[in-house]
């Protein structure tokens, strides 16, 4: 079974629940060893968004698996810590792309 974690640089929130923030850069970090993920949104630069996502993941083996600027980012998580990360101009497109990339 696959599950989603969604970020939106357009709406700047997790699962479309947070208010908009300046910047518009989002990033996901993921650890295949632990299955933990971290995210950032509303940041002013890609490097800043990636650093915050890595720190939020809290594991030494975390890697940045996706980022966007003013688009949606979806992280699909599958069995055995498999993952797929997709970007799209709509939430549905990002989810579709993430699922297509998740083994």
XYZ file of N, CA, C and O in Angstrom:
412
model
N 0.840 -1.179 0.000
C 0.000 0.000 0.000
C 0.882 1.238 0.000
O 1.855 1.315 0.726
N 0.528 2.205 -0.798
C 1.284 3.449 -0.878
C 0.533 4.545 -0.138
O -0.680 4.568 -0.109
N 1.273 5.448 0.450
C 0.676 6.586 1.135
C 1.385 7.848 0.677
O 2.458 7.783 0.123
N 0.780 8.993 0.907
C 1.304 10.257 0.409
C 1.678 11.200 1.527
O 1.034 11.257 2.555
N 2.696 11.967 1.252
C 2.981 13.185 1.992
C 3.030 14.269 0.928
O 3.720 14.131 -0.064
N 2.266 15.299 1.083
C 2.120 16.318 0.040
C 2.645 17.662 0.538
O 2.325 18.084 1.634
N 3.405 18.311 -0.299
C 3.798 19.694 -0.045
C 3.293 20.551 -1.184
O 3.253 20.119 -2.324
N 2.973 21.745 -0.883
C 2.523 22.664 -1.916
C 3.237 23.989 -1.774
O 3.078 24.671 -0.776
N 4.019 24.321 -2.776
C 4.630 25.647 -2.771
C 3.601 26.696 -3.170
O 3.731 27.856 -2.837
N 2.575 26.266 -3.900
C 1.527 27.197 -4.281
C 0.710 27.576 -3.045
O 0.445 28.727 -2.786
N 0.322 26.583 -2.263
C -0.425 26.841 -1.037
C 0.467 26.803 0.190
O 0.035 27.114 1.283
N 1.688 26.386 -0.005
C 2.716 26.410 1.035
C 2.304 25.670 2.295
O 2.305 26.230 3.378
N 1.966 24.412 2.188
C 1.618 23.680 3.380
C 1.640 22.197 3.188
O 1.718 21.712 2.080
N 1.602 21.486 4.272
C 1.508 20.037 4.252
C 0.041 19.676 4.160
O -0.769 20.136 4.951
N -0.294 18.860 3.173
C -1.672 18.416 2.968
C -2.642 19.589 2.868
O -3.764 19.522 3.339
N -2.176 20.671 2.295
C -3.008 21.835 2.001
C -3.615 22.481 3.238
O -4.719 22.992 3.204
N -2.889 22.489 4.343
C -3.489 23.008 5.568
C -2.842 24.271 6.121
O -3.411 24.884 6.996
N -1.676 24.644 5.638
C -0.999 25.809 6.215
C -1.230 27.050 5.362
O -1.459 26.957 4.171
N -1.152 28.218 5.974
C -1.304 29.438 5.203
C -0.085 29.683 4.316
O 0.959 29.093 4.500
N -0.235 30.581 3.369
C 0.842 30.894 2.429
C 1.975 31.642 3.124
O 1.744 32.439 4.020
N 3.176 31.361 2.700
C 4.367 32.037 3.196
C 5.166 32.549 2.010
O 5.048 32.044 0.903
N 6.007 33.518 2.254
C 6.864 34.067 1.198
C 7.887 33.023 0.768
O 8.177 32.085 1.485
N 8.437 33.186 -0.399
C 9.518 32.317 -0.859
C 9.085 31.326 -1.898
O 9.403 31.459 -3.056
N 8.363 30.329 -1.498
C 7.814 29.371 -2.445
C 8.660 28.156 -2.744
O 8.285 27.342 -3.568
N 9.822 28.001 -2.096
C 10.631 26.793 -2.312
C 10.251 25.732 -1.284
O 10.160 26.008 -0.093
N 10.034 24.517 -1.781
C 9.697 23.368 -0.941
C 10.689 22.254 -1.211
O 11.237 22.163 -2.310
N 10.880 21.389 -0.234
C 11.757 20.232 -0.434
C 11.318 19.086 0.472
O 10.762 19.309 1.543
N 11.571 17.873 0.004
C 11.397 16.657 0.787
C 12.749 15.991 0.952
O 13.524 15.911 -0.007
N 13.019 15.484 2.141
C 14.174 14.621 2.394
C 13.617 13.300 2.901
O 12.586 13.264 3.575
N 14.310 12.204 2.583
C 13.809 10.881 2.954
C 14.960 9.960 3.327
O 16.025 10.008 2.718
N 14.734 9.126 4.320
C 15.697 8.117 4.752
C 15.148 6.738 4.412
O 14.122 6.328 4.967
N 15.814 6.035 3.502
C 15.349 4.699 3.142
C 15.621 3.696 4.259
O 14.954 2.667 4.329
N 16.560 3.990 5.150
C 16.842 3.078 6.262
C 15.775 3.129 7.341
O 15.431 2.104 7.934
N 15.266 4.316 7.617
C 14.309 4.463 8.715
C 12.878 4.698 8.253
O 11.951 4.541 9.038
N 12.704 5.132 7.012
C 11.373 5.477 6.521
C 10.907 6.854 6.966
O 9.787 7.263 6.690
N 11.771 7.607 7.641
C 11.423 8.952 8.084
C 11.590 9.940 6.939
O 12.422 9.757 6.065
N 10.779 10.996 6.978
C 10.939 12.062 6.000
C 10.863 13.408 6.698
O 10.332 13.533 7.799
N 11.417 14.396 6.048
C 11.348 15.767 6.523
C 10.964 16.648 5.357
O 11.143 16.266 4.199
N 10.443 17.802 5.645
C 10.028 18.696 4.578
C 10.239 20.139 4.993
O 10.410 20.454 6.173
N 10.197 20.979 4.007
C 10.219 22.421 4.234
C 9.305 23.057 3.204
O 9.027 22.476 2.155
N 8.851 24.248 3.491
C 8.014 24.973 2.539
C 8.117 26.465 2.808
O 8.467 26.881 3.915
N 7.861 27.244 1.776
C 7.860 28.690 1.920
C 9.238 29.293 2.123
O 9.349 30.402 2.630
N 10.276 28.566 1.712
C 11.636 29.063 1.905
C 12.036 29.982 0.751
O 11.460 29.941 -0.327
N 13.071 30.778 0.976
C 13.490 31.771 -0.007
C 14.473 31.247 -1.045
O 14.737 31.941 -2.023
N 15.020 30.049 -0.839
C 15.951 29.485 -1.814
C 15.891 27.966 -1.756
O 15.491 27.378 -0.739
N 16.315 27.345 -2.838
C 16.373 25.880 -2.877
C 17.346 25.329 -1.839
O 16.986 24.393 -1.103
N 18.578 25.864 -1.739
C 19.492 25.322 -0.725
C 18.928 25.413 0.695
O 19.084 24.492 1.492
N 18.261 26.512 0.998
C 17.663 26.674 2.320
C 16.557 25.645 2.533
O 16.481 25.013 3.582
N 15.707 25.450 1.541
C 14.623 24.473 1.644
C 15.185 23.067 1.832
O 14.688 22.292 2.657
N 16.223 22.725 1.087
C 16.814 21.393 1.188
C 17.470 21.178 2.552
O 17.322 20.123 3.157
N 18.180 22.181 3.055
C 18.835 22.063 4.364
C 17.803 21.847 5.468
O 17.971 20.985 6.343
N 16.719 22.601 5.418
C 15.685 22.477 6.445
C 15.009 21.107 6.371
O 14.744 20.474 7.393
N 14.745 20.622 5.162
C 14.128 19.303 5.002
C 15.043 18.212 5.539
O 14.592 17.285 6.224
N 16.336 18.300 5.247
C 17.295 17.303 5.758
C 17.344 17.333 7.281
O 17.330 16.275 7.927
N 17.392 18.524 7.855
C 17.411 18.636 9.315
C 16.125 18.114 9.937
O 16.146 17.470 10.986
N 15.000 18.369 9.283
C 13.710 17.915 9.803
C 13.589 16.396 9.761
O 12.898 15.804 10.591
N 14.259 15.773 8.808
C 14.226 14.312 8.725
C 14.919 13.699 9.933
O 14.487 12.686 10.459
N 16.011 14.318 10.349
C 16.678 13.901 11.580
C 17.498 12.632 11.495
O 17.782 12.022 12.521
N 17.866 12.201 10.309
C 18.708 11.020 10.169
C 19.936 11.359 9.338
O 19.884 12.208 8.452
N 21.049 10.687 9.628
C 22.297 10.978 8.921
C 22.284 10.499 7.474
O 23.006 11.025 6.642
N 21.458 9.510 7.175
C 21.432 8.965 5.807
C 20.384 9.620 4.914
O 20.220 9.237 3.766
N 19.681 10.625 5.418
C 18.626 11.281 4.634
C 19.211 11.921 3.381
O 20.342 12.404 3.376
N 18.402 11.900 2.337
C 18.782 12.574 1.098
C 17.595 13.384 0.593
O 16.446 13.042 0.853
N 17.888 14.461 -0.099
C 16.824 15.261 -0.709
C 16.292 14.459 -1.888
O 17.047 14.052 -2.766
N 14.991 14.207 -1.887
C 14.387 13.403 -2.953
C 13.509 14.224 -3.882
O 13.112 13.731 -4.935
N 13.200 15.444 -3.503
C 12.403 16.293 -4.368
C 12.344 17.714 -3.862
O 12.492 17.969 -2.676
N 12.146 18.626 -4.799
C 11.987 20.030 -4.447
C 11.154 20.708 -5.529
O 10.982 20.171 -6.615
N 10.646 21.869 -5.210
C 9.916 22.634 -6.212
C 9.959 24.109 -5.855
O 10.318 24.498 -4.747
N 9.553 24.898 -6.815
C 9.369 26.322 -6.589
C 8.001 26.683 -7.165
O 7.776 26.578 -8.372
N 7.100 27.038 -6.298
C 5.733 27.412 -6.666
C 4.990 26.315 -7.421
O 4.218 26.594 -8.334
N 5.232 25.065 -7.054
C 4.489 23.914 -7.564
C 4.242 22.949 -6.417
O 4.806 23.084 -5.342
N 3.424 21.968 -6.680
C 3.158 20.924 -5.700
C 4.257 19.865 -5.745
O 4.785 19.566 -6.813
N 4.551 19.302 -4.590
C 5.483 18.176 -4.475
C 4.778 17.090 -3.695
O 4.178 17.360 -2.657
N 4.828 15.872 -4.208
C 4.219 14.737 -3.513
C 5.279 13.669 -3.299
O 6.082 13.393 -4.188
N 5.275 13.081 -2.131
C 6.146 11.960 -1.808
C 5.266 10.750 -1.567
O 4.461 10.742 -0.649
N 5.373 9.745 -2.433
C 4.627 8.498 -2.267
C 5.538 7.506 -1.565
O 6.685 7.315 -1.971
N 5.037 6.891 -0.498
C 5.811 5.926 0.265
C 5.182 4.552 0.113
O 3.990 4.379 0.358
N 6.001 3.587 -0.300
C 5.512 2.238 -0.512
C 6.059 1.278 0.522
O 6.666 1.675 1.520
N 5.836 0.011 0.279
C 6.347 -1.027 1.166
C 7.869 -1.044 1.146
O 8.501 -0.641 0.167
N 8.465 -1.535 2.231
C 9.914 -1.693 2.334
C 10.659 -0.389 2.102
O 11.743 -0.370 1.524
N 10.079 0.722 2.549
C 10.696 2.043 2.453
C 11.001 2.488 1.034
O 11.899 3.288 0.792
N 10.253 1.970 0.048
C 10.384 2.470 -1.316
C 9.671 3.814 -1.399
O 8.803 4.129 -0.572
N 10.019 4.596 -2.379
C 9.445 5.930 -2.488
C 9.466 6.408 -3.936
O 10.186 5.878 -4.772
N 8.664 7.405 -4.192
C 8.670 8.131 -5.449
C 8.284 9.560 -5.150
O 7.419 9.808 -4.322
N 8.952 10.490 -5.778
C 8.664 11.899 -5.538
C 8.308 12.548 -6.858
O 9.013 12.373 -7.854
N 7.188 13.260 -6.884
C 6.734 13.903 -8.109
C 6.404 15.361 -7.890
O 6.020 15.763 -6.798
N 6.559 16.123 -8.942
C 6.254 17.553 -8.940
C 5.197 17.797 -10.003
O 5.187 17.140 -11.043
N 4.307 18.727 -9.752
C 3.300 19.062 -10.746
C 2.671 20.406 -10.468
O 2.764 20.931 -9.355
N 2.002 20.932 -11.463
C 1.352 22.227 -11.300
C 0.051 22.116 -10.512
O -0.489 23.121 -10.054
N -0.452 20.888 -10.334
C -1.618 20.636 -9.489
C -1.282 19.520 -8.506
O -0.351 18.734 -8.726
N -2.059 19.443 -7.448
C -1.849 18.383 -6.466
C -2.008 17.017 -7.128
O -1.220 16.105 -6.906
N -3.041 16.880 -7.928
C -3.310 15.603 -8.600
C -2.140 15.186 -9.497
O -1.755 14.028 -9.525
N -1.573 16.133 -10.236
C -0.442 15.830 -11.117
C 0.775 15.403 -10.306
O 1.464 14.444 -10.672
N 1.037 16.078 -9.203
C 2.181 15.715 -8.358
C 1.998 14.316 -7.775
O 2.928 13.512 -7.761
N 0.795 14.000 -7.306
C 0.511 12.668 -6.765
C 0.674 11.599 -7.842
O 1.262 10.542 -7.589
N 0.154 11.867 -9.030
C 0.266 10.923 -10.143
C 1.743 10.662 -10.462
O 2.159 9.509 -10.637
N 2.528 11.721 -10.542
C 3.947 11.574 -10.855
C 4.693 10.823 -9.762
O 5.567 9.997 -10.035
N 4.349 11.078 -8.505
C 5.002 10.381 -7.400
C 4.661 8.895 -7.410
O 5.534 8.041 -7.238
N 3.398 8.574 -7.629
C 2.990 7.165 -7.705
C 3.675 6.444 -8.859
O 4.091 5.295 -8.727
N 3.801 7.114 -9.991
C 4.435 6.502 -11.154
C 5.906 6.188 -10.884
O 6.457 5.245 -11.457
N 6.534 6.946 -9.989
C 7.942 6.734 -9.691
C 8.180 5.863 -8.462
O 9.323 5.576 -8.123
N 7.116 5.452 -7.796
C 7.240 4.611 -6.596
C 7.117 3.157 -6.973
O 6.076 2.730 -7.482
N 8.181 2.368 -6.769
C 8.110 0.941 -7.157
C 7.042 0.176 -6.400
O 6.702 0.491 -5.309
